[in-house]
Tab-separated table of C-alpha atoms in Angstrom:
chain	number	residue	atom	x	y	z
C	1	UNK	CA	10.170	48.465	-3.747
C	2	UNK	CA	7.775	49.770	-6.774
C	3	UNK	CA	9.473	49.668	-9.034
C	4	UNK	CA	8.076	52.633	-11.070
C	5	UNK	CA	8.344	56.356	-9.736
C	6	UNK	CA	5.042	58.812	-10.820
C	7	UNK	CA	4.661	62.740	-10.402
C	8	UNK	CA	1.789	64.878	-11.206
C	9	UNK	CA	2.400	68.235	-12.667
C	10	UNK	CA	-0.333	70.929	-13.128
C	11	UNK	CA	0.306	72.880	-16.169
C	12	UNK	CA	0.918	76.221	-15.413
C	13	UNK	CA	0.458	79.028	-18.200
C	14	UNK	CA	4.417	79.119	-18.432
C	15	UNK	CA	4.863	76.072	-19.246
C	16	UNK	CA	2.579	76.154	-22.004
C	17	UNK	CA	2.916	76.786	-26.054
C	18	UNK	CA	0.805	78.806	-27.763
C	19	UNK	CA	-1.767	76.230	-28.407
C	20	UNK	CA	-1.966	76.443	-24.337
C	21	UNK	CA	-0.620	73.192	-24.270
C	22	UNK	CA	2.471	71.396	-22.410
C	23	UNK	CA	4.678	72.372	-24.888
C	24	UNK	CA	6.663	69.141	-26.283
C	25	UNK	CA	10.369	70.684	-25.311
C	26	UNK	CA	9.144	71.253	-21.881
C	27	UNK	CA	7.809	67.551	-21.848
C	28	UNK	CA	11.187	66.794	-22.869
C	29	UNK	CA	12.211	68.501	-19.721
C	30	UNK	CA	9.383	66.180	-17.370
C	31	UNK	CA	10.593	63.000	-19.093
C	32	UNK	CA	14.568	64.339	-18.144
C	33	UNK	CA	13.651	65.195	-14.684
C	34	UNK	CA	11.651	62.394	-13.667
C	35	UNK	CA	14.563	59.454	-14.438
C	36	UNK	CA	16.902	61.559	-12.398
C	37	UNK	CA	14.745	61.370	-9.929
C	38	UNK	CA	13.569	57.036	-10.562
C	39	UNK	CA	16.964	56.698	-10.662
C	40	UNK	CA	18.435	58.430	-7.812
C	41	UNK	CA	15.671	56.528	-5.694
C	42	UNK	CA	16.946	53.485	-6.446
C	43	UNK	CA	20.331	54.213	-6.205
C	44	UNK	CA	21.505	54.430	-9.931
C	45	UNK	CA	21.748	57.779	-9.945
C	46	UNK	CA	23.455	60.874	-11.471
C	47	UNK	CA	25.040	60.856	-7.786
C	48	UNK	CA	25.947	56.982	-7.246
C	49	UNK	CA	27.168	56.949	-10.494
C	50	UNK	CA	29.141	60.242	-10.483
C	51	UNK	CA	31.056	58.689	-8.099
C	52	UNK	CA	31.992	55.714	-10.291
C	53	UNK	CA	33.486	58.334	-12.615
C	54	UNK	CA	30.302	57.046	-15.085
C	55	UNK	CA	28.078	59.492	-16.455
C	56	UNK	CA	24.129	59.136	-17.371
C	57	UNK	CA	24.014	60.519	-21.271
C	58	UNK	CA	20.364	60.696	-23.021
C	59	UNK	CA	21.037	58.855	-26.186
C	60	UNK	CA	17.101	58.944	-27.720
C	61	UNK	CA	13.726	60.284	-27.153
C	62	UNK	CA	10.462	58.693	-29.019
C	63	UNK	CA	7.193	60.030	-27.839
C	64	UNK	CA	3.286	59.406	-28.797
C	65	UNK	CA	0.798	61.748	-27.845
C	66	UNK	CA	-3.206	61.052	-28.347
C	67	UNK	CA	-3.360	64.508	-26.601
C	68	UNK	CA	-0.928	66.981	-24.907
C	69	UNK	CA	-2.246	67.901	-21.377
C	70	UNK	CA	-3.683	71.504	-21.237
C	71	UNK	CA	-3.115	74.670	-19.590
C	72	UNK	CA	-4.195	74.491	-16.220
C	73	UNK	CA	-4.616	70.941	-16.204
C	74	UNK	CA	-3.009	68.005	-13.425
C	75	UNK	CA	-1.354	65.148	-15.368
C	76	UNK	CA	0.616	63.094	-14.350
C	77	UNK	CA	4.143	60.958	-15.383
C	78	UNK	CA	4.622	57.784	-14.783
C	79	UNK	CA	8.511	55.975	-15.063
C	80	UNK	CA	10.141	52.590	-14.882
C	81	UNK	CA	13.125	50.888	-16.501
C	82	UNK	CA	12.423	47.897	-19.374
C	83	UNK	CA	15.540	47.250	-19.534
C	84	UNK	CA	19.745	46.991	-19.280
C	85	UNK	CA	22.438	46.162	-20.483
C	86	UNK	CA	26.201	46.315	-20.155
C	87	UNK	CA	26.043	50.533	-21.660
C	88	UNK	CA	22.063	50.992	-22.185
C	89	UNK	CA	19.537	51.096	-20.272
C	90	UNK	CA	15.549	51.672	-21.802
C	91	UNK	CA	13.362	53.609	-19.670
C	92	UNK	CA	9.518	53.963	-20.651
C	93	UNK	CA	7.040	56.988	-19.700
C	94	UNK	CA	3.455	57.065	-19.545
C	95	UNK	CA	1.381	60.279	-18.906
C	96	UNK	CA	-1.758	60.299	-18.055
C	97	UNK	CA	-4.553	62.407	-17.224
C	98	UNK	CA	-6.122	63.304	-13.497
C	99	UNK	CA	-7.947	60.085	-14.126
C	100	UNK	CA	-4.870	57.670	-14.745
C	101	UNK	CA	-6.367	57.929	-18.373
C	102	UNK	CA	-3.004	57.254	-20.387
C	103	UNK	CA	-2.610	60.084	-23.645
C	104	UNK	CA	0.065	59.424	-24.289
C	105	UNK	CA	3.938	57.103	-23.873
C	106	UNK	CA	7.433	58.095	-24.203
C	107	UNK	CA	10.083	55.293	-24.420
C	108	UNK	CA	14.281	56.721	-24.240
C	109	UNK	CA	17.546	55.161	-24.416
C	110	UNK	CA	20.378	56.167	-22.117
C	111	UNK	CA	23.965	55.550	-22.381
C	112	UNK	CA	26.418	55.143	-19.886
C	113	UNK	CA	29.814	56.869	-20.486
C	114	UNK	CA	33.376	57.679	-19.014
C	115	UNK	CA	33.344	61.847	-17.621
C	116	UNK	CA	36.615	61.648	-18.872
C	117	UNK	CA	36.978	59.703	-22.137
C	118	UNK	CA	33.177	60.146	-23.290
C	119	UNK	CA	33.599	56.356	-24.173
C	120	UNK	CA	30.909	53.910	-22.687
C	121	UNK	CA	31.093	52.893	-19.780
C	122	UNK	CA	30.516	49.412	-18.323
C	123	UNK	CA	27.482	49.833	-15.997
C	124	UNK	CA	28.296	46.138	-14.566
C	125	UNK	CA	30.330	47.814	-11.817
C	126	UNK	CA	26.784	48.550	-10.016
C	127	UNK	CA	25.989	44.864	-9.799
C	128	UNK	CA	22.839	42.850	-11.659
C	129	UNK	CA	20.225	46.251	-12.156
C	130	UNK	CA	17.645	43.579	-13.623
C	131	UNK	CA	16.330	43.197	-10.136
C	132	UNK	CA	15.039	46.919	-11.236
C	133	UNK	CA	13.244	46.278	-14.878
C	134	UNK	CA	9.757	46.348	-14.501
C	135	UNK	CA	7.493	44.827	-17.631
C	136	UNK	CA	4.762	47.416	-17.307
C	137	UNK	CA	3.496	47.949	-21.301
C	138	UNK	CA	4.461	50.557	-23.453
C	139	UNK	CA	3.481	50.964	-27.044
C	140	UNK	CA	6.101	53.694	-28.607
C	141	UNK	CA	9.211	52.285	-29.315
C	142	UNK	CA	12.570	53.087	-31.080
C	143	UNK	CA	11.816	53.488	-34.398
C	144	UNK	CA	13.720	53.194	-37.382
C	145	UNK	CA	17.680	54.992	-37.604
C	146	UNK	CA	16.894	58.428	-38.184
C	147	UNK	CA	19.481	59.995	-41.605
C	148	UNK	CA	20.373	63.458	-42.323
C	149	UNK	CA	17.942	64.882	-44.708
C	150	UNK	CA	19.113	64.267	-48.409
C	151	UNK	CA	16.774	67.128	-49.300
C	152	UNK	CA	16.512	69.474	-47.071
C	153	UNK	CA	13.148	72.171	-47.965
C	154	UNK	CA	14.293	74.051	-44.630
C	155	UNK	CA	17.608	75.239	-43.698
C	156	UNK	CA	18.275	77.648	-40.865
C	157	UNK	CA	21.659	77.960	-39.211
C	158	UNK	CA	21.862	78.758	-35.711
C	159	UNK	CA	24.876	79.221	-33.015
C	160	UNK	CA	24.004	78.555	-29.869
C	161	UNK	CA	23.671	81.294	-26.590
C	162	UNK	CA	24.744	81.177	-22.838
C	163	UNK	CA	20.923	80.570	-22.746
C	164	UNK	CA	20.981	77.100	-24.083
C	165	UNK	CA	23.460	76.018	-22.099
C	166	UNK	CA	22.892	73.481	-19.236
C	167	UNK	CA	24.991	72.435	-15.912
C	168	UNK	CA	26.875	70.308	-17.834
C	169	UNK	CA	27.838	73.322	-20.155
C	170	UNK	CA	26.213	71.158	-22.682
C	171	UNK	CA	23.543	72.680	-24.909
C	172	UNK	CA	20.403	72.007	-23.266
C	173	UNK	CA	18.831	68.195	-24.659
C	174	UNK	CA	14.655	70.239	-24.535
C	175	UNK	CA	16.955	73.263	-26.505
C	176	UNK	CA	17.435	70.904	-29.622
C	177	UNK	CA	13.573	69.749	-29.337
C	178	UNK	CA	13.193	73.275	-29.748
C	179	UNK	CA	15.426	74.462	-32.732
C	180	UNK	CA	13.745	71.398	-34.255
C	181	UNK	CA	10.553	72.504	-33.919
C	182	UNK	CA	10.949	75.838	-34.493
C	183	UNK	CA	11.656	75.126	-38.205
C	184	UNK	CA	7.641	74.827	-38.834
C	185	UNK	CA	5.649	78.695	-38.024
C	186	UNK	CA	2.970	78.709	-35.611
C	187	UNK	CA	-0.084	78.107	-38.233
C	188	UNK	CA	1.720	73.947	-38.428
C	189	UNK	CA	0.823	74.096	-34.431
C	190	UNK	CA	-1.890	75.482	-35.001
C	191	UNK	CA	-3.500	73.387	-36.570
C	192	UNK	CA	-1.778	69.851	-36.431
C	193	UNK	CA	-0.473	67.727	-33.607
C	194	UNK	CA	2.477	66.907	-33.221
C	195	UNK	CA	1.529	62.873	-32.770
C	196	UNK	CA	5.099	61.279	-32.894
C	197	UNK	CA	7.840	62.691	-31.963
C	198	UNK	CA	12.172	61.188	-32.045
C	199	UNK	CA	15.223	62.177	-31.711
C	200	UNK	CA	18.685	61.128	-31.162
C	201	UNK	CA	21.555	62.755	-29.746
C	202	UNK	CA	24.484	62.046	-31.365
C	203	UNK	CA	27.275	65.070	-30.224
C	204	UNK	CA	27.377	67.553	-27.618
C	205	UNK	CA	27.350	71.218	-28.373
C	206	UNK	CA	28.378	73.830	-26.959
C	207	UNK	CA	27.391	77.741	-26.212
C	208	UNK	CA	28.865	79.172	-28.945
C	209	UNK	CA	28.559	76.648	-31.461
C	210	UNK	CA	27.003	77.045	-35.061
C	211	UNK	CA	25.015	74.929	-36.338
C	212	UNK	CA	22.318	74.351	-39.557
C	213	UNK	CA	18.935	73.093	-38.929
C	214	UNK	CA	17.972	71.263	-41.821
C	215	UNK	CA	14.716	69.508	-42.392
C	216	UNK	CA	12.781	67.701	-44.729
C	217	UNK	CA	8.936	67.109	-45.375
C	218	UNK	CA	7.520	63.952	-46.583
C	219	UNK	CA	3.818	63.752	-46.457
C	220	UNK	CA	3.120	63.917	-42.857
C	221	UNK	CA	6.704	63.075	-41.199
C	222	UNK	CA	9.029	65.718	-41.258
C	223	UNK	CA	13.029	65.004	-40.940
C	224	UNK	CA	15.679	67.163	-38.847
C	225	UNK	CA	18.954	66.813	-38.276
C	226	UNK	CA	21.121	69.774	-36.904
C	227	UNK	CA	24.650	69.291	-37.985
C	228	UNK	CA	27.785	70.959	-36.928
C	229	UNK	CA	29.526	71.215	-40.483
C	230	UNK	CA	29.300	67.517	-41.324
C	231	UNK	CA	28.362	66.128	-37.936
C	232	UNK	CA	25.486	65.757	-36.922
C	233	UNK	CA	24.349	66.988	-33.240
C	234	UNK	CA	20.885	65.418	-33.335
C	235	UNK	CA	18.630	63.680	-35.246
C	236	UNK	CA	14.908	64.176	-35.339
C	237	UNK	CA	11.678	63.119	-36.944
C	238	UNK	CA	8.122	63.660	-35.913
C	239	UNK	CA	4.767	63.637	-37.835
C	240	UNK	CA	1.924	66.259	-37.900
C	241	UNK	CA	-1.871	64.640	-37.498
C	242	UNK	CA	-4.309	66.978	-38.747
C	243	UNK	CA	-6.161	68.769	-35.572
C	244	UNK	CA	-10.000	67.970	-34.593
C	245	UNK	CA	-11.937	69.204	-33.971
C	246	UNK	CA	-11.448	73.614	-34.442
C	247	UNK	CA	-7.719	75.106	-34.325
C	248	UNK	CA	-6.548	76.926	-31.271
C	249	UNK	CA	-6.318	80.567	-31.814
C	250	UNK	CA	-6.053	83.654	-30.146
C	251	UNK	CA	-6.745	83.876	-27.091
C	252	UNK	CA	-7.673	86.319	-23.276
P	1	UNK	CA	-6.872	86.391	5.644
P	2	UNK	CA	-2.880	86.071	4.740
P	3	UNK	CA	-1.622	88.779	2.644
P	4	UNK	CA	1.074	86.971	1.342
P	5	UNK	CA	2.084	83.851	-0.330
P	6	UNK	CA	4.939	81.594	-0.713
P	7	UNK	CA	5.944	78.735	-2.667
P	8	UNK	CA	8.476	76.327	-2.752
P	9	UNK	CA	10.976	74.927	-4.671
P	10	UNK	CA	13.809	73.010	-5.025
P	11	UNK	CA	16.629	73.990	-8.195
P	12	UNK	CA	16.172	70.769	-10.265
P	13	UNK	CA	18.932	70.703	-12.521
P	14	UNK	CA	16.708	71.257	-15.207
P	15	UNK	CA	16.127	74.675	-14.371
P	16	UNK	CA	20.247	75.526	-13.920
P	17	UNK	CA	22.286	77.442	-16.384
P	18	UNK	CA	25.884	76.884	-17.108
P	19	UNK	CA	27.005	77.725	-13.217
P	20	UNK	CA	24.655	75.656	-11.525
P	21	UNK	CA	22.342	78.160	-10.271
P	22	UNK	CA	19.041	79.210	-11.234
P	23	UNK	CA	19.392	80.902	-14.631
P	24	UNK	CA	18.034	84.472	-13.727
P	25	UNK	CA	15.127	84.076	-16.845
P	26	UNK	CA	13.883	80.565	-14.931
P	27	UNK	CA	13.450	83.392	-11.445
P	28	UNK	CA	11.570	85.385	-14.051
P	29	UNK	CA	9.110	82.691	-14.427
P	30	UNK	CA	8.276	81.797	-11.299
P	31	UNK	CA	8.141	85.579	-10.595
P	32	UNK	CA	5.585	85.721	-13.012
P	33	UNK	CA	4.079	82.447	-11.840
P	34	UNK	CA	3.429	83.236	-8.005
P	35	UNK	CA	2.115	86.315	-9.078
P	36	UNK	CA	-0.590	84.906	-10.852
P	37	UNK	CA	-1.670	82.294	-8.229
P	38	UNK	CA	-1.106	85.016	-5.474
P	39	UNK	CA	-3.630	87.265	-7.298
P	40	UNK	CA	-6.240	84.280	-7.794
P	41	UNK	CA	-6.440	83.219	-4.301
P	42	UNK	CA	-7.405	86.951	-3.869
P	43	UNK	CA	-9.672	87.034	-7.114
P	44	UNK	CA	-8.072	90.126	-8.430
P	45	UNK	CA	-6.176	87.646	-10.720
P	46	UNK	CA	-6.405	86.716	-14.458
P	47	UNK	CA	-10.055	84.603	-14.532
P	48	UNK	CA	-12.244	87.634	-12.280
P	49	UNK	CA	-10.043	90.100	-14.815
P	50	UNK	CA	-11.182	88.704	-17.799
P	51	UNK	CA	-14.553	87.954	-16.478
P	52	UNK	CA	-14.464	92.075	-16.865
P	53	UNK	CA	-12.417	92.167	-20.339
P	54	UNK	CA	-9.251	93.335	-18.153
P	55	UNK	CA	-5.511	91.431	-18.523
P	56	UNK	CA	-2.727	92.278	-16.484
P	57	UNK	CA	0.612	93.122	-17.841
P	58	UNK	CA	3.606	92.845	-16.335
P	59	UNK	CA	5.343	96.113	-17.429
P	60	UNK	CA	8.737	95.795	-15.309
P	61	UNK	CA	11.321	94.166	-12.924
P	62	UNK	CA	13.753	95.080	-10.974
P	63	UNK	CA	15.613	91.887	-9.186
P	64	UNK	CA	18.628	92.332	-6.714
P	65	UNK	CA	19.884	89.361	-5.343
P	66	UNK	CA	22.775	88.764	-2.620
P	67	UNK	CA	22.964	85.040	-4.339
P	68	UNK	CA	20.803	82.695	-6.721
P	69	UNK	CA	19.482	79.425	-5.412
P	70	UNK	CA	21.824	76.325	-6.236
P	71	UNK	CA	21.219	73.643	-7.590
P	72	UNK	CA	19.608	70.680	-5.683
P	73	UNK	CA	18.802	73.755	-3.030
P	74	UNK	CA	15.644	74.273	-1.538
P	75	UNK	CA	14.878	77.733	-1.559
P	76	UNK	CA	10.988	79.599	-0.950
P	77	UNK	CA	9.795	82.639	-3.242
P	78	UNK	CA	6.923	85.126	-0.977
P	79	UNK	CA	5.297	87.448	-2.861
P	80	UNK	CA	2.716	90.365	-1.223
P	81	UNK	CA	0.932	93.779	-3.503
P	82	UNK	CA	2.526	96.906	-2.136
P	83	UNK	CA	0.554	99.127	-3.400
P	84	UNK	CA	-2.671	99.210	-6.326
P	85	UNK	CA	-3.643	102.644	-7.975
P	86	UNK	CA	-6.068	102.873	-11.027
P	87	UNK	CA	-4.099	101.285	-13.922
P	88	UNK	CA	-0.671	99.866	-11.745
P	89	UNK	CA	-0.552	97.277	-8.782
P	90	UNK	CA	3.172	97.358	-7.097
P	91	UNK	CA	4.312	93.795	-5.972
P	92	UNK	CA	6.884	93.094	-4.046
P	93	UNK	CA	8.884	89.344	-3.346
P	94	UNK	CA	11.520	87.762	-1.200
P	95	UNK	CA	13.197	85.289	-2.553
P	96	UNK	CA	15.019	83.383	0.563
P	97	UNK	CA	17.321	79.993	1.175
P	98	UNK	CA	15.621	77.180	3.658
P	99	UNK	CA	15.855	78.675	6.528
P	100	UNK	CA	13.723	81.544	5.481
P	101	UNK	CA	17.360	84.111	5.417
P	102	UNK	CA	16.795	86.523	2.339
P	103	UNK	CA	18.825	86.330	-0.674
P	104	UNK	CA	17.717	88.241	-2.562
P	105	UNK	CA	14.451	90.784	-3.936
P	106	UNK	CA	12.436	91.347	-6.533
P	107	UNK	CA	9.655	94.545	-7.970
P	108	UNK	CA	7.002	94.121	-10.109
P	109	UNK	CA	4.724	96.673	-11.490
P	110	UNK	CA	1.353	95.364	-13.314
P	111	UNK	CA	-1.300	97.364	-15.340
P	112	UNK	CA	-3.880	96.683	-16.447
P	113	UNK	CA	-5.487	96.871	-20.110
P	114	UNK	CA	-8.274	96.682	-21.501
P	115	UNK	CA	-8.452	93.006	-23.946
P	116	UNK	CA	-9.985	94.287	-26.911
P	117	UNK	CA	-7.952	97.827	-27.076
P	118	UNK	CA	-4.895	97.245	-25.168
P	119	UNK	CA	-5.796	100.891	-24.170
P	120	UNK	CA	-5.227	100.926	-19.656
P	121	UNK	CA	-8.321	99.976	-17.954
P	122	UNK	CA	-10.053	101.331	-15.072
P	123	UNK	CA	-9.134	98.455	-11.972
P	124	UNK	CA	-11.635	100.435	-9.360
P	125	UNK	CA	-14.282	98.654	-11.078
P	126	UNK	CA	-13.177	95.588	-8.940
P	127	UNK	CA	-13.520	97.493	-5.486
P	128	UNK	CA	-10.865	98.673	-3.172
P	129	UNK	CA	-8.443	96.591	-3.061
P	130	UNK	CA	-6.123	98.891	-0.640
P	131	UNK	CA	-6.947	96.182	1.843
P	132	UNK	CA	-5.119	93.556	-0.235
P	133	UNK	CA	-2.061	95.878	0.549
P	134	UNK	CA	0.696	94.730	2.809
P	135	UNK	CA	3.833	96.373	4.507
P	136	UNK	CA	6.086	94.182	4.657
P	137	UNK	CA	9.860	95.832	3.627
P	138	UNK	CA	11.170	95.139	0.023
P	139	UNK	CA	14.289	96.941	0.157
P	140	UNK	CA	14.608	97.068	-4.421
P	141	UNK	CA	12.586	99.357	-6.290
P	142	UNK	CA	12.199	100.662	-10.135
P	143	UNK	CA	14.705	102.723	-10.731
P	144	UNK	CA	15.255	105.565	-12.942
P	145	UNK	CA	14.278	105.736	-16.674
P	146	UNK	CA	15.813	103.052	-18.655
P	147	UNK	CA	16.765	104.564	-21.944
P	148	UNK	CA	18.092	102.921	-25.811
P	149	UNK	CA	21.665	103.027	-25.877
P	150	UNK	CA	23.026	105.288	-27.497
P	151	UNK	CA	26.313	103.505	-28.284
P	152	UNK	CA	25.854	99.604	-28.867
P	153	UNK	CA	29.251	97.677	-28.758
P	154	UNK	CA	27.195	95.008	-29.207
P	155	UNK	CA	24.382	94.699	-31.906
P	156	UNK	CA	22.750	91.030	-32.616
P	157	UNK	CA	20.238	90.156	-34.832
P	158	UNK	CA	16.767	87.822	-33.682
P	159	UNK	CA	14.025	86.526	-35.194
P	160	UNK	CA	11.519	85.284	-32.226
P	161	UNK	CA	10.453	81.621	-33.027
P	162	UNK	CA	7.587	79.084	-32.360
P	163	UNK	CA	9.066	78.475	-28.866
P	164	UNK	CA	9.548	81.953	-27.951
P	165	UNK	CA	5.963	82.494	-28.043
P	166	UNK	CA	3.971	82.074	-25.353
P	167	UNK	CA	-0.232	81.116	-24.055
P	168	UNK	CA	-1.430	84.351	-25.409
P	169	UNK	CA	0.521	84.287	-28.283
P	170	UNK	CA	3.224	86.952	-27.690
P	171	UNK	CA	6.737	86.519	-26.697
P	172	UNK	CA	6.889	84.800	-23.163
P	173	UNK	CA	8.427	87.587	-21.310
P	174	UNK	CA	11.626	85.197	-19.878
P	175	UNK	CA	12.710	85.253	-23.198
P	176	UNK	CA	13.250	88.116	-23.479
P	177	UNK	CA	15.677	87.992	-20.707
P	178	UNK	CA	17.422	85.474	-22.012
P	179	UNK	CA	17.848	88.172	-24.830
P	180	UNK	CA	18.792	89.960	-22.767
P	181	UNK	CA	21.867	88.169	-20.917
P	182	UNK	CA	22.986	86.193	-24.567
P	183	UNK	CA	24.704	89.499	-25.664
P	184	UNK	CA	26.922	88.122	-22.636
P	185	UNK	CA	29.361	84.687	-23.087
P	186	UNK	CA	30.014	81.899	-20.569
P	187	UNK	CA	32.884	83.092	-19.515
P	188	UNK	CA	31.255	86.735	-18.149
P	189	UNK	CA	28.490	84.773	-15.813
P	190	UNK	CA	30.909	82.253	-14.540
P	191	UNK	CA	33.183	84.971	-13.517
P	192	UNK	CA	30.365	87.381	-12.312
P	193	UNK	CA	27.000	87.836	-10.246
P	194	UNK	CA	24.295	89.264	-11.546
P	195	UNK	CA	23.807	91.550	-8.784
P	196	UNK	CA	20.502	93.960	-10.366
P	197	UNK	CA	18.726	93.500	-12.941
P	198	UNK	CA	15.913	95.484	-14.170
P	199	UNK	CA	13.519	94.924	-17.141
P	200	UNK	CA	10.645	97.547	-18.697
P	201	UNK	CA	8.358	95.559	-20.824
P	202	UNK	CA	7.463	97.939	-23.705
P	203	UNK	CA	6.028	96.615	-26.700
P	204	UNK	CA	4.451	92.836	-27.195
P	205	UNK	CA	6.242	91.390	-29.995
P	206	UNK	CA	5.200	87.913	-32.098
P	207	UNK	CA	5.972	84.628	-33.714
P	208	UNK	CA	8.185	86.234	-36.703
P	209	UNK	CA	9.316	89.908	-35.520
P	210	UNK	CA	12.499	90.466	-35.813
P	211	UNK	CA	14.158	92.528	-33.348
P	212	UNK	CA	18.051	93.910	-32.635
P	213	UNK	CA	19.416	93.259	-29.690
P	214	UNK	CA	21.596	96.904	-29.129
P	215	UNK	CA	24.249	96.658	-25.972
P	216	UNK	CA	26.122	99.581	-24.039
P	217	UNK	CA	28.673	98.240	-20.587
P	218	UNK	CA	29.241	101.013	-18.707
P	219	UNK	CA	31.956	99.994	-16.042
P	220	UNK	CA	29.774	97.626	-14.120
P	221	UNK	CA	26.329	98.333	-15.767
P	222	UNK	CA	24.966	97.282	-19.269
P	223	UNK	CA	22.407	98.565	-20.380
P	224	UNK	CA	20.494	96.639	-23.722
P	225	UNK	CA	17.642	97.371	-25.535
P	226	UNK	CA	15.229	95.228	-27.861
P	227	UNK	CA	14.574	96.764	-30.866
P	228	UNK	CA	11.512	96.240	-33.511
P	229	UNK	CA	13.108	99.312	-35.624
P	230	UNK	CA	12.554	102.254	-33.811
P	231	UNK	CA	10.282	100.785	-31.532
P	232	UNK	CA	11.687	99.315	-28.328
P	233	UNK	CA	10.146	95.869	-27.641
P	234	UNK	CA	11.844	95.968	-23.838
P	235	UNK	CA	14.751	97.748	-22.288
P	236	UNK	CA	16.704	96.264	-19.911
P	237	UNK	CA	19.404	97.271	-17.238
P	238	UNK	CA	21.997	95.424	-15.274
P	239	UNK	CA	25.648	95.959	-13.565
P	240	UNK	CA	27.675	92.754	-13.120
P	241	UNK	CA	29.453	92.673	-9.780
P	242	UNK	CA	33.168	89.941	-10.100
P	243	UNK	CA	32.121	86.650	-8.134
P	244	UNK	CA	34.019	84.995	-4.620
P	245	UNK	CA	35.241	83.754	-3.626
P	246	UNK	CA	35.986	81.010	-6.779
P	247	UNK	CA	34.602	81.116	-10.898
P	248	UNK	CA	32.752	78.602	-10.818
P	249	UNK	CA	33.710	76.115	-13.655
P	250	UNK	CA	33.082	72.625	-15.814
P	251	UNK	CA	31.998	70.673	-13.743
P	252	UNK	CA	30.751	66.283	-13.874
């Protein structure tokens, strides 16, 4: 039994951003998707947990990319489980080019919650999951706690709409990533690579909820909070690295 | 040589909307994607046209669905060309369940434009394209002209953001569909099926452009205009049909 799981992708135009690269939110979507497929294949996925009244909830993502897959490029995502404990599971990812060379890594933390109480659930009912742990190296970890910016330099308001809602009636995890990055303009991403991106999901938001998106830039690091009043919905931190060689401009 | 082209999909959670169905905007994305693949395979796609300084631009979509593919359902989209003339091509689609039974159809109009002047281009440089036309029936056509609502009952403002922009630096065609449907609330789509949806793309919008989204409901028909000042960016019309049997509610 293989403990890792790989899906190949070819980046279509529809999945690209303005820089003709895999959009970070689309990457997050693909990380969630492959986690779901892998967990299902090893029988600790949504279906099995649902029968036990338990739900996997994504708690944290950390992504480090040397570069992003480009338009029409074939790339792969490989995932494996780093650890389990009573309430959490850590899962790693390798993003590789068509020759299998690493172009990025990701680390995620998933929490098991009780479907009804929304409180942490006990994963030990699934038996010993440690046999599913894989020791591939992954050079990206969950960083320090992300705090709400104290002196935000960009603040926008947003109300969640029908198109932001996922099949669980909450705001889509990838949509938060878009809101975080939408604090910047196109020129920022034309001239900079989103090298390291971290997001912590704190509270679920619903259709019609209004939030404030607050960002603060300190050197090459930007910290962003999506706040519903005084409640953090999610907190993100990322670094921007100047692109080399030429920035990507309008094409076609 | 086959004149039609089919792609199979399995609807993942990430592509679903709150009703656990293929989101209409996602369907539009898939219609564009398969058109691109099909045109490329017959050598009248973006690559060949680009070498001639010509670009395909999506001008109009009309979709009629008996139902939408559901979470984890396998479905297929088949496309074929209905007609070519000097400036336009009409393309049809069949959306079918895993047994090949039709669940919906779509009709699109594509315009060839000169990349630099953005004016209509002459497709006759490609030779006789009529040999690529296929006479499969398609029971959905471009309807009457869609007009800007005269007495809108819902008006929202929106400014296009980084995440709305596609690889051609314009607003993503699917994103307009989301904006059109975001005029309504979740309950509307819980209790109604988006049975017939038409959108006409009029002018390209860019990152940072501010628009007004105006909707007017007349019986079961809603007309929506996305306006940049007095310039229509796109115009949409759709019908809502009460769902049978029970409306889809919160799950998991």
